[in-house]
XYZ file of C-alpha atoms in Angstrom:
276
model
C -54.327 2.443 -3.167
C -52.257 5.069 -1.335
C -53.901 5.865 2.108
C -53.130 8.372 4.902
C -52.564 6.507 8.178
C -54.066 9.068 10.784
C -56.654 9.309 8.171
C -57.617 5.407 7.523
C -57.633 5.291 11.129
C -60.187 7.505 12.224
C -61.955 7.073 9.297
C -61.613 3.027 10.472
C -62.743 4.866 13.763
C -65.807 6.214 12.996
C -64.833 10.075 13.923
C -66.371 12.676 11.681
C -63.079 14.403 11.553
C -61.818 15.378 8.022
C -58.702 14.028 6.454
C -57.805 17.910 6.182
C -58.421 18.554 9.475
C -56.251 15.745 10.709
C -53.543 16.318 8.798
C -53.379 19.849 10.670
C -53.011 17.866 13.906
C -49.990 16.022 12.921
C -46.843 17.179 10.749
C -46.375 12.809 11.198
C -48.243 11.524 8.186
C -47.245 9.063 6.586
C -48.507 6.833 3.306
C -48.606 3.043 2.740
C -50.007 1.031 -0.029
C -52.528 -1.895 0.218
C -52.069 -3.999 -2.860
C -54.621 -6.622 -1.895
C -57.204 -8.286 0.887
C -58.447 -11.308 0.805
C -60.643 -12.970 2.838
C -60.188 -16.688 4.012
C -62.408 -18.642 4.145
C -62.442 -19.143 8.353
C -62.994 -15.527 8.117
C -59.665 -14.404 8.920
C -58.683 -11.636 6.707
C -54.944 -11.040 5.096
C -53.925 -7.647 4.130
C -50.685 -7.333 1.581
C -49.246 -4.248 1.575
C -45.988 -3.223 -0.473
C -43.505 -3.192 1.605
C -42.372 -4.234 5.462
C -42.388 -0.352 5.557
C -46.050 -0.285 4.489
C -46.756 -3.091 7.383
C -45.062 -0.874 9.858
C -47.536 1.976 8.755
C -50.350 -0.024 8.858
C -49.965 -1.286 12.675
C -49.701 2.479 13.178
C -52.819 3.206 11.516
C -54.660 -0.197 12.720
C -53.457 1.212 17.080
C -54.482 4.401 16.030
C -57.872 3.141 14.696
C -58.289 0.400 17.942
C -57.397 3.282 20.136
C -60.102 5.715 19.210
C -63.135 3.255 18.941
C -62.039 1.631 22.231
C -61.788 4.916 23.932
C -65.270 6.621 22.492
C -66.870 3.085 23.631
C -65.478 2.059 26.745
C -63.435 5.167 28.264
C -60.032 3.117 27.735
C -58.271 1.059 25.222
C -55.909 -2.116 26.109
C -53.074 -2.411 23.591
C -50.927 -6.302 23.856
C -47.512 -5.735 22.149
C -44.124 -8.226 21.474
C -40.383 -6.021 20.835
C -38.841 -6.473 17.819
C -39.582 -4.575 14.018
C -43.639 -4.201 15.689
C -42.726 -2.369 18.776
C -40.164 -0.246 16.439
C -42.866 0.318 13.703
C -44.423 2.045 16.677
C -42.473 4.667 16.770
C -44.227 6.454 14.185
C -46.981 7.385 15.984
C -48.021 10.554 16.125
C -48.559 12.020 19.678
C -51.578 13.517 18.801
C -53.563 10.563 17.442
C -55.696 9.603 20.537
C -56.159 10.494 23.966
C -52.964 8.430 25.147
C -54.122 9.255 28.837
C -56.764 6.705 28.484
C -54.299 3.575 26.893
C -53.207 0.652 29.007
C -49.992 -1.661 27.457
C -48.968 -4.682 28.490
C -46.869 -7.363 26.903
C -47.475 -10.486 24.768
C -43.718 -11.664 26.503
C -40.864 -10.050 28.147
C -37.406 -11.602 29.503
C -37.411 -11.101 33.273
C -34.387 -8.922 34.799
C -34.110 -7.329 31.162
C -37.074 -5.989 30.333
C -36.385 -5.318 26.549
C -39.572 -5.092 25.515
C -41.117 -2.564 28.170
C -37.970 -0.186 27.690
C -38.593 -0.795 24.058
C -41.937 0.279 24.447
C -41.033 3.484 26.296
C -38.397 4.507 23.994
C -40.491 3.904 20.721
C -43.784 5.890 21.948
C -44.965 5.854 25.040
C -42.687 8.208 26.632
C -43.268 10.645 24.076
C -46.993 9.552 23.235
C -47.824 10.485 26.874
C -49.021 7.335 28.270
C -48.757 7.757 32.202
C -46.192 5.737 33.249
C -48.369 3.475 35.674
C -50.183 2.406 32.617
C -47.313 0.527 30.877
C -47.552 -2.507 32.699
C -44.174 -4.317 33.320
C -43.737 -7.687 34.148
C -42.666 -8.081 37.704
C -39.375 -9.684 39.333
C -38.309 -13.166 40.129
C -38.995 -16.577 38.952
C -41.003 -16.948 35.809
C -43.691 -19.002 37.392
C -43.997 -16.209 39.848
C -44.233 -13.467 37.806
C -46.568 -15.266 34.905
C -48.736 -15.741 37.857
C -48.764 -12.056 38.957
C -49.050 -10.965 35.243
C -52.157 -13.038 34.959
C -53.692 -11.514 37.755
C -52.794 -8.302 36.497
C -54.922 -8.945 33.193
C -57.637 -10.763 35.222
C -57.925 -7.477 37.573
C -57.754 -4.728 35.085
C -60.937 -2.292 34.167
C -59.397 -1.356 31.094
C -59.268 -5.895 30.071
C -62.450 -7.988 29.319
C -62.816 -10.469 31.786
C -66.252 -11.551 30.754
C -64.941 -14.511 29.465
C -62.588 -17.584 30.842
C -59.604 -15.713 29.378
C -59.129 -11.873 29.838
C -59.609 -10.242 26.123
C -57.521 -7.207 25.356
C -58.935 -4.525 22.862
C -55.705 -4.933 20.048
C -52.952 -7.481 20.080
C -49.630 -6.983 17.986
C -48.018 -10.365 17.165
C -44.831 -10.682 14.841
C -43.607 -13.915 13.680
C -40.695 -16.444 12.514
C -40.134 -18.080 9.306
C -40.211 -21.458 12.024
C -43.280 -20.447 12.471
C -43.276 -18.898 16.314
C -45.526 -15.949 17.145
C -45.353 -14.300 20.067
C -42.607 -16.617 22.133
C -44.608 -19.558 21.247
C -42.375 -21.623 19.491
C -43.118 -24.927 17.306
C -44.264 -27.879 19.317
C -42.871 -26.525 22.906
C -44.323 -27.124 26.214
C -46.282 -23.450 26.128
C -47.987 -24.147 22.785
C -48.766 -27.390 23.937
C -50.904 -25.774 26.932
C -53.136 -24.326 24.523
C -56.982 -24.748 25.812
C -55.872 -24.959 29.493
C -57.416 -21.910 30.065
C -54.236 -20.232 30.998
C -53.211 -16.165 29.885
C -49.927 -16.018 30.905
C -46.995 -18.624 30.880
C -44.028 -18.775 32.273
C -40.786 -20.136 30.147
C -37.748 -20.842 31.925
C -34.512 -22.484 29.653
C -31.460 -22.739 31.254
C -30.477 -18.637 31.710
C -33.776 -17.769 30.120
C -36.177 -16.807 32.457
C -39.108 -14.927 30.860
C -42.938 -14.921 30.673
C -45.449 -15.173 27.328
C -48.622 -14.695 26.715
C -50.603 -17.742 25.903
C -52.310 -18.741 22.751
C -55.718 -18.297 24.298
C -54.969 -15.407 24.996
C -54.198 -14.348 22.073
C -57.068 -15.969 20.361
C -59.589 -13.905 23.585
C -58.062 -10.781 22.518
C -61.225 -9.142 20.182
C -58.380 -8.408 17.534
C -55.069 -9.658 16.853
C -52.755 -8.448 14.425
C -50.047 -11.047 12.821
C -47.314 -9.377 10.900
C -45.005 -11.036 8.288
C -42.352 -9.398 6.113
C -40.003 -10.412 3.885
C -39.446 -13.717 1.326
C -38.154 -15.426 4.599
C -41.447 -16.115 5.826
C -42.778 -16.739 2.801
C -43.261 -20.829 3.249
C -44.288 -19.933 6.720
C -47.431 -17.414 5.656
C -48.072 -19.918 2.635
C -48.418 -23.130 5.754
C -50.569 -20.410 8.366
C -52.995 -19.206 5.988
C -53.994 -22.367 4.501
C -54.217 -24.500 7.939
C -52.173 -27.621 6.277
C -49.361 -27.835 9.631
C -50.044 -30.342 12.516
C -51.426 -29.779 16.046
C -48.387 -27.360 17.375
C -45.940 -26.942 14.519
C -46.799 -23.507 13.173
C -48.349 -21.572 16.171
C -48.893 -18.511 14.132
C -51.753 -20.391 11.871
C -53.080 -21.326 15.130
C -54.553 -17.255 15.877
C -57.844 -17.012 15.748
C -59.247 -13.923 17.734
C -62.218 -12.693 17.694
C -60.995 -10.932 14.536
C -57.814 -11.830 13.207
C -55.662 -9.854 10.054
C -52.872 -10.848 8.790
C -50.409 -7.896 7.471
C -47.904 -9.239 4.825
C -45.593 -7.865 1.809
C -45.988 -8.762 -1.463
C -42.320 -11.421 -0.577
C -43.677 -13.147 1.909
C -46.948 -13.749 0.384
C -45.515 -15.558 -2.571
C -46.334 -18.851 -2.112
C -49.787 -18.437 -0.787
C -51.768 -20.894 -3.284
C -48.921 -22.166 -5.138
């Protein structure tokens, strides 16, 4: 099923705009195709699309989508994003495709002193997406326990974050993942995935050199949607594990996302082994 992103997304959106019309608001159009969704049975839903290309379109279209709801509904729309291929599928977003004015990002981990991923996230759209500046939310200096700390009262402060519940709840959250098994920078069995159910956002990691912050797992299970991506045969045995819930407590942290709506984006490679 070939879809227009701009179009799936508003149409996702609920905005009476025509697919004709929004094509005339964006020379960036793109297409992807959905081969299958399925449904598990803890209601988490897994999309396959043909290609890591096609995934990349379809966080596009699924931001896009998030965006305009959140902002018709609420006046603003918190978006949680990692680095990596998801912050560079980002970059095909098309400038036009919300009011940008009105989006909030922070991010799901960053290495302190570095700051890959909030550069990243400037350089791939929201520089050129016009998201004021002071709405890209870095991650502040020093030591990690310091700056998870400030993070979390960041989240816990923000208008834009739902903080009706114990942990603050974001609007969209973009996860990638490993073939271990990691989402986020949650690894296997480590001390952060460990704190899951401690109530805790954000989590400071700090491994000889590496001094960085992540955002927890309830957090990312608060968020009201999280995105998992998965591309290639590589991850294959990993997807296969997540979807069907057979790994122990804290080896596969990825199964372990359960937001208040949860999708999983996959290829047609890495959703091989998925019932065999």
């Amino acid at each position: 099923m070939l879809v227009s992103i701009l179009a799936v997304a508003l149409a996702l959106a609920g905005s009476p705009l025509s697919a004709s019309r929004l094509a005339s608001r964006s020379s960036a159009v793109v297409r992807m195709t959905l081969l299958k969704e399925m449904t598990l049975s803890d209601q988490r839903v897994v999309k396959v699309f043909d290609s890591e290309a096609g995934i990349g379109e379809a966080i596009v279209a699924e931001v896009v989508a998030s965006a305009t709801a959140a902002i018709a509904s609420k006046g603003s729309f918190s978006l949680a994003i990692p680095g990596g291929s998801v912050v560079t599928a980002l970059k095909a977003m098309p400038a036009d495709a919300c009011d940008f004015s009105k989006v909030h990002v922070f991010f799901c981990n960053e290495r302190i002193g570095e700051w890959k991923c909030y550069k990243g996230a400037l350089d791939a759209f929201a520089t050129r997406c016009g998201i004021p500046q002071a709405q890209v939310h870095r991650v502040s200096e020093g030591e990690p326990s310091d700056a998870a700390a400030k993070y979390e009262t960041l989240l816990r402060s923000s208008a834009c974050v739902d903080n009706t519940g114990k942990v603050p709840a974001v609007d969209l959250v973009l996860l990638g993942t490993g073939d271990d098994g990691h989402c986020g920078s949650l690894y296997p069995d480590s001390e952060q995935i460990k704190m899951t159910g401690q109530g805790k956002a954000v989590l400071p990691i700090s491994e000889g050199d590496k001094k960085s912050i992540a955002v927890s797992m309830d957090f990312m299970c608060a968020a009201k949607k999280a995105i998992v991506s998965a591309a290639t045969g590589k991850r294959a045995s990993m997807v296969a594990r997540a979807v069907s819930g057979e790994f122990g407590p804290y080896d596969c942290p990825a199964g372990m996302v359960r937001a208040r709506s949860t999708v999983w984006f996959v290829d047609s490679d890495s959703v091989a082994l998925v019932g065999k």
